[in-house]
Amino acid sequence: MRHRISRARLTAATAAAVALLAGSLTLADANAATGAPEAKTLKSVKADLTDSAVSGTSRAIDKTTGKVVVTADRTVKGEALAKLKKQVAAQDGKAVLKRTAGKFEMFIAGGDAIYTGGSRCSLGFNVTKGGQPYFLTAGHCVELGGTDWSESSGGPVIGTSEAATFPGNDRALIKYTGDTAHPSAVNLYNGSTQEITGARAAVVGETVQRSGSTTQVHDGTVKALDVSVTYPQGTVNGLIQTDVCAEPGDSGGALFAGGDALGLTSGGSGNCSSGGETFFEPVVAALEEYGATIP
């Protein structure tokens, strides 16, 4: 069952496009005159690679190296790996391929546990819409789980899904229907909470924390933005990539920095014993689509 209510995603700087003094001719004019094709931007390279992506891969623009980093998990092998290598090699040096030892998967199995359809996910952030209380979680938790949510397996319903998107994006809006507290805070699993006072975009290099019902709280660093990941169930775009670990059941949980809400746990590879990489749906995008606010 698919629910959807309403939702653009680096063009390369061309200093050489300044008019050439000798002939008052720009680089763009020169290309047009000679018929030479203009170089592909990193954004278009990433888009092309995403359009032909195989399951178990991700694509992110690395502004430091000026390349699109294509990561393949351990499931990509044989013909699929050969195809991927050919696709990367065809990008005129603008893309590189790396491997990760884990498997890209969604972590279905805020921080607090929420249950639906026999599956467990994690609550992301409590929000308000039209003066009414809601919460955000991962869209795949709804699409692959169910629409009614409780705080315990088989417990009374506390909320019902109003909107969800997966794949493409990975976000969902759940309306509280039961009598339960819904503070604007994230569970730190040490007897305290972190108050959440607003939402913003993540920044590459910043230190962040993630709270989830399986592995509780872990921290790490934002590695890339606007990342596309191809899970077995489909491709999700516009994600935040970090080196914070996560495991099944952490899906939908909160990515935050101090009092700022940043993202909702989507999926990744590895675990909290060996480490890994994780991807998050940006909270700002979810709030904009759903017309919701924090707190």
PDB file of C-alpha atoms in Angstrom, residues 53-150:
ATOM      1  CA  ALA A  53      21.845   2.068 -10.741  1.00  0.00           C
ATOM      2  CA  VAL A  54      21.903  -1.493  -9.491  1.00  0.00           C
ATOM      3  CA  SER A  55      20.681  -2.550  -6.063  1.00  0.00           C
ATOM      4  CA  GLY A  56      23.261  -2.256  -3.290  1.00  0.00           C
ATOM      5  CA  THR A  57      24.884   0.983  -4.447  1.00  0.00           C
ATOM      6  CA  SER A  58      25.012   4.645  -3.470  1.00  0.00           C
ATOM      7  CA  ARG A  59      26.191   7.803  -5.218  1.00  0.00           C
ATOM      8  CA  ALA A  60      27.468  11.031  -3.626  1.00  0.00           C
ATOM      9  CA  ILE A  61      29.316  14.130  -4.836  1.00  0.00           C
ATOM     10  CA  ASP A  62      32.660  14.661  -3.087  1.00  0.00           C
ATOM     11  CA  LYS A  63      33.409  18.372  -3.406  1.00  0.00           C
ATOM     12  CA  THR A  64      36.934  17.854  -2.052  1.00  0.00           C
ATOM     13  CA  THR A  65      38.029  15.561  -4.880  1.00  0.00           C
ATOM     14  CA  GLY A  66      35.612  16.868  -7.489  1.00  0.00           C
ATOM     15  CA  LYS A  67      34.277  13.390  -8.221  1.00  0.00           C
ATOM     16  CA  VAL A  68      31.128  11.338  -7.799  1.00  0.00           C
ATOM     17  CA  VAL A  69      31.826   8.529  -5.339  1.00  0.00           C
ATOM     18  CA  VAL A  70      29.953   5.341  -6.208  1.00  0.00           C
ATOM     19  CA  THR A  71      29.864   2.834  -3.349  1.00  0.00           C
ATOM     20  CA  ALA A  72      28.942  -0.810  -3.889  1.00  0.00           C
ATOM     21  CA  ASP A  73      28.040  -3.130  -1.033  1.00  0.00           C
ATOM     22  CA  ARG A  74      29.013  -6.801  -0.708  1.00  0.00           C
ATOM     23  CA  THR A  75      25.969  -7.992  -2.669  1.00  0.00           C
ATOM     24  CA  VAL A  76      27.172  -6.339  -5.893  1.00  0.00           C
ATOM     25  CA  LYS A  77      29.215  -8.928  -7.767  1.00  0.00           C
ATOM     26  CA  GLY A  78      29.498 -10.806 -11.046  1.00  0.00           C
ATOM     27  CA  GLU A  79      27.637  -9.225 -13.947  1.00  0.00           C
ATOM     28  CA  ALA A  80      26.251  -6.441 -11.758  1.00  0.00           C
ATOM     29  CA  LEU A  81      29.736  -5.430 -10.613  1.00  0.00           C
ATOM     30  CA  ALA A  82      31.092  -5.596 -14.163  1.00  0.00           C
ATOM     31  CA  LYS A  83      28.228  -3.366 -15.336  1.00  0.00           C
ATOM     32  CA  LEU A  84      28.872  -0.902 -12.530  1.00  0.00           C
ATOM     33  CA  LYS A  85      32.607  -0.715 -13.302  1.00  0.00           C
ATOM     34  CA  LYS A  86      31.802  -0.010 -16.955  1.00  0.00           C
ATOM     35  CA  GLN A  87      29.356   2.748 -16.004  1.00  0.00           C
ATOM     36  CA  VAL A  88      31.897   4.427 -13.715  1.00  0.00           C
ATOM     37  CA  ALA A  89      34.686   4.170 -16.309  1.00  0.00           C
ATOM     38  CA  ALA A  90      32.453   5.897 -18.875  1.00  0.00           C
ATOM     39  CA  GLN A  91      32.265   9.102 -16.800  1.00  0.00           C
ATOM     40  CA  ASP A  92      35.547  10.606 -18.102  1.00  0.00           C
ATOM     41  CA  GLY A  93      37.295  10.449 -14.740  1.00  0.00           C
ATOM     42  CA  LYS A  94      34.459  12.212 -12.920  1.00  0.00           C
ATOM     43  CA  ALA A  95      33.453   9.125 -10.917  1.00  0.00           C
ATOM     44  CA  VAL A  96      35.255   6.617  -8.710  1.00  0.00           C
ATOM     45  CA  LEU A  97      34.132   3.251  -7.378  1.00  0.00           C
ATOM     46  CA  LYS A  98      34.654   1.983  -3.841  1.00  0.00           C
ATOM     47  CA  ARG A  99      33.384  -1.037  -1.909  1.00  0.00           C
ATOM     48  CA  THR A 100      31.855  -1.364   1.537  1.00  0.00           C
ATOM     49  CA  ALA A 101      31.994  -4.628   3.471  1.00  0.00           C
ATOM     50  CA  GLY A 102      28.387  -4.430   4.625  1.00  0.00           C
ATOM     51  CA  LYS A 103      25.033  -4.567   2.868  1.00  0.00           C
ATOM     52  CA  PHE A 104      22.858  -1.522   2.236  1.00  0.00           C
ATOM     53  CA  GLU A 105      19.510  -2.195   3.857  1.00  0.00           C
ATOM     54  CA  MET A 106      16.721  -0.360   5.592  1.00  0.00           C
ATOM     55  CA  PHE A 107      16.770  -0.557   9.347  1.00  0.00           C
ATOM     56  CA  ILE A 108      13.157  -1.594   9.885  1.00  0.00           C
ATOM     57  CA  ALA A 109      12.773  -4.294  12.605  1.00  0.00           C
ATOM     58  CA  GLY A 110      13.536  10.107  18.297  1.00  0.00           C
ATOM     59  CA  GLY A 111      14.569   7.324  19.386  1.00  0.00           C
ATOM     60  CA  ASP A 112      11.624   5.622  21.100  1.00  0.00           C
ATOM     61  CA  ALA A 113      10.363   2.306  19.739  1.00  0.00           C
ATOM     62  CA  ILE A 114       7.168   2.326  17.670  1.00  0.00           C
ATOM     63  CA  TYR A 115       5.419  -0.747  16.297  1.00  0.00           C
ATOM     64  CA  THR A 116       3.287  -1.443  13.248  1.00  0.00           C
ATOM     65  CA  GLY A 117       2.303  -4.559  11.335  1.00  0.00           C
ATOM     66  CA  GLY A 118       4.597  -6.777  13.381  1.00  0.00           C
ATOM     67  CA  SER A 119       7.617  -4.561  12.697  1.00  0.00           C
ATOM     68  CA  ARG A 120       9.521  -2.160  14.939  1.00  0.00           C
ATOM     69  CA  CYS A 121      10.887   1.214  13.903  1.00  0.00           C
ATOM     70  CA  SER A 122      11.892   4.353  15.808  1.00  0.00           C
ATOM     71  CA  LEU A 123      10.147   7.658  16.285  1.00  0.00           C
ATOM     72  CA  GLY A 124      11.985  10.579  14.710  1.00  0.00           C
ATOM     73  CA  PHE A 125      10.665  13.924  15.897  1.00  0.00           C
ATOM     74  CA  ASN A 126       7.409  15.186  17.349  1.00  0.00           C
ATOM     75  CA  VAL A 127       5.940  17.967  15.221  1.00  0.00           C
ATOM     76  CA  THR A 128       2.838  20.112  14.980  1.00  0.00           C
ATOM     77  CA  LYS A 129       0.521  20.586  12.017  1.00  0.00           C
ATOM     78  CA  GLY A 130      -2.562  22.752  12.133  1.00  0.00           C
ATOM     79  CA  GLY A 131      -2.259  22.906  15.899  1.00  0.00           C
ATOM     80  CA  GLN A 132      -2.431  19.112  16.160  1.00  0.00           C
ATOM     81  CA  PRO A 133       0.335  16.741  17.346  1.00  0.00           C
ATOM     82  CA  TYR A 134       2.111  14.459  14.854  1.00  0.00           C
ATOM     83  CA  PHE A 135       5.442  12.686  14.579  1.00  0.00           C
ATOM     84  CA  LEU A 136       7.879  11.978  11.747  1.00  0.00           C
ATOM     85  CA  THR A 137       9.436   8.616  10.950  1.00  0.00           C
ATOM     86  CA  ALA A 138      10.778   6.768   7.901  1.00  0.00           C
ATOM     87  CA  GLY A 139       8.460   6.272   4.942  1.00  0.00           C
ATOM     88  CA  HIS A 140       9.536   2.668   4.421  1.00  0.00           C
ATOM     89  CA  CYS A 141       8.300   1.831   7.914  1.00  0.00           C
ATOM     90  CA  VAL A 142       4.793   2.635   6.674  1.00  0.00           C
ATOM     91  CA  GLU A 143       5.106   1.234   3.151  1.00  0.00           C
ATOM     92  CA  LEU A 144       6.600  -2.056   4.342  1.00  0.00           C
ATOM     93  CA  GLY A 145       4.941  -2.187   7.760  1.00  0.00           C
ATOM     94  CA  GLY A 146       1.511  -0.688   8.338  1.00  0.00           C
ATOM     95  CA  THR A 147      -0.529   2.410   9.099  1.00  0.00           C
ATOM     96  CA  ASP A 148      -1.453   2.035  12.789  1.00  0.00           C
ATOM     97  CA  TRP A 149       1.250   2.624  15.391  1.00  0.00           C
ATOM     98  CA  SER A 150       1.677   1.666  19.045  1.00  0.00           C
TER      99      SER A 150
END
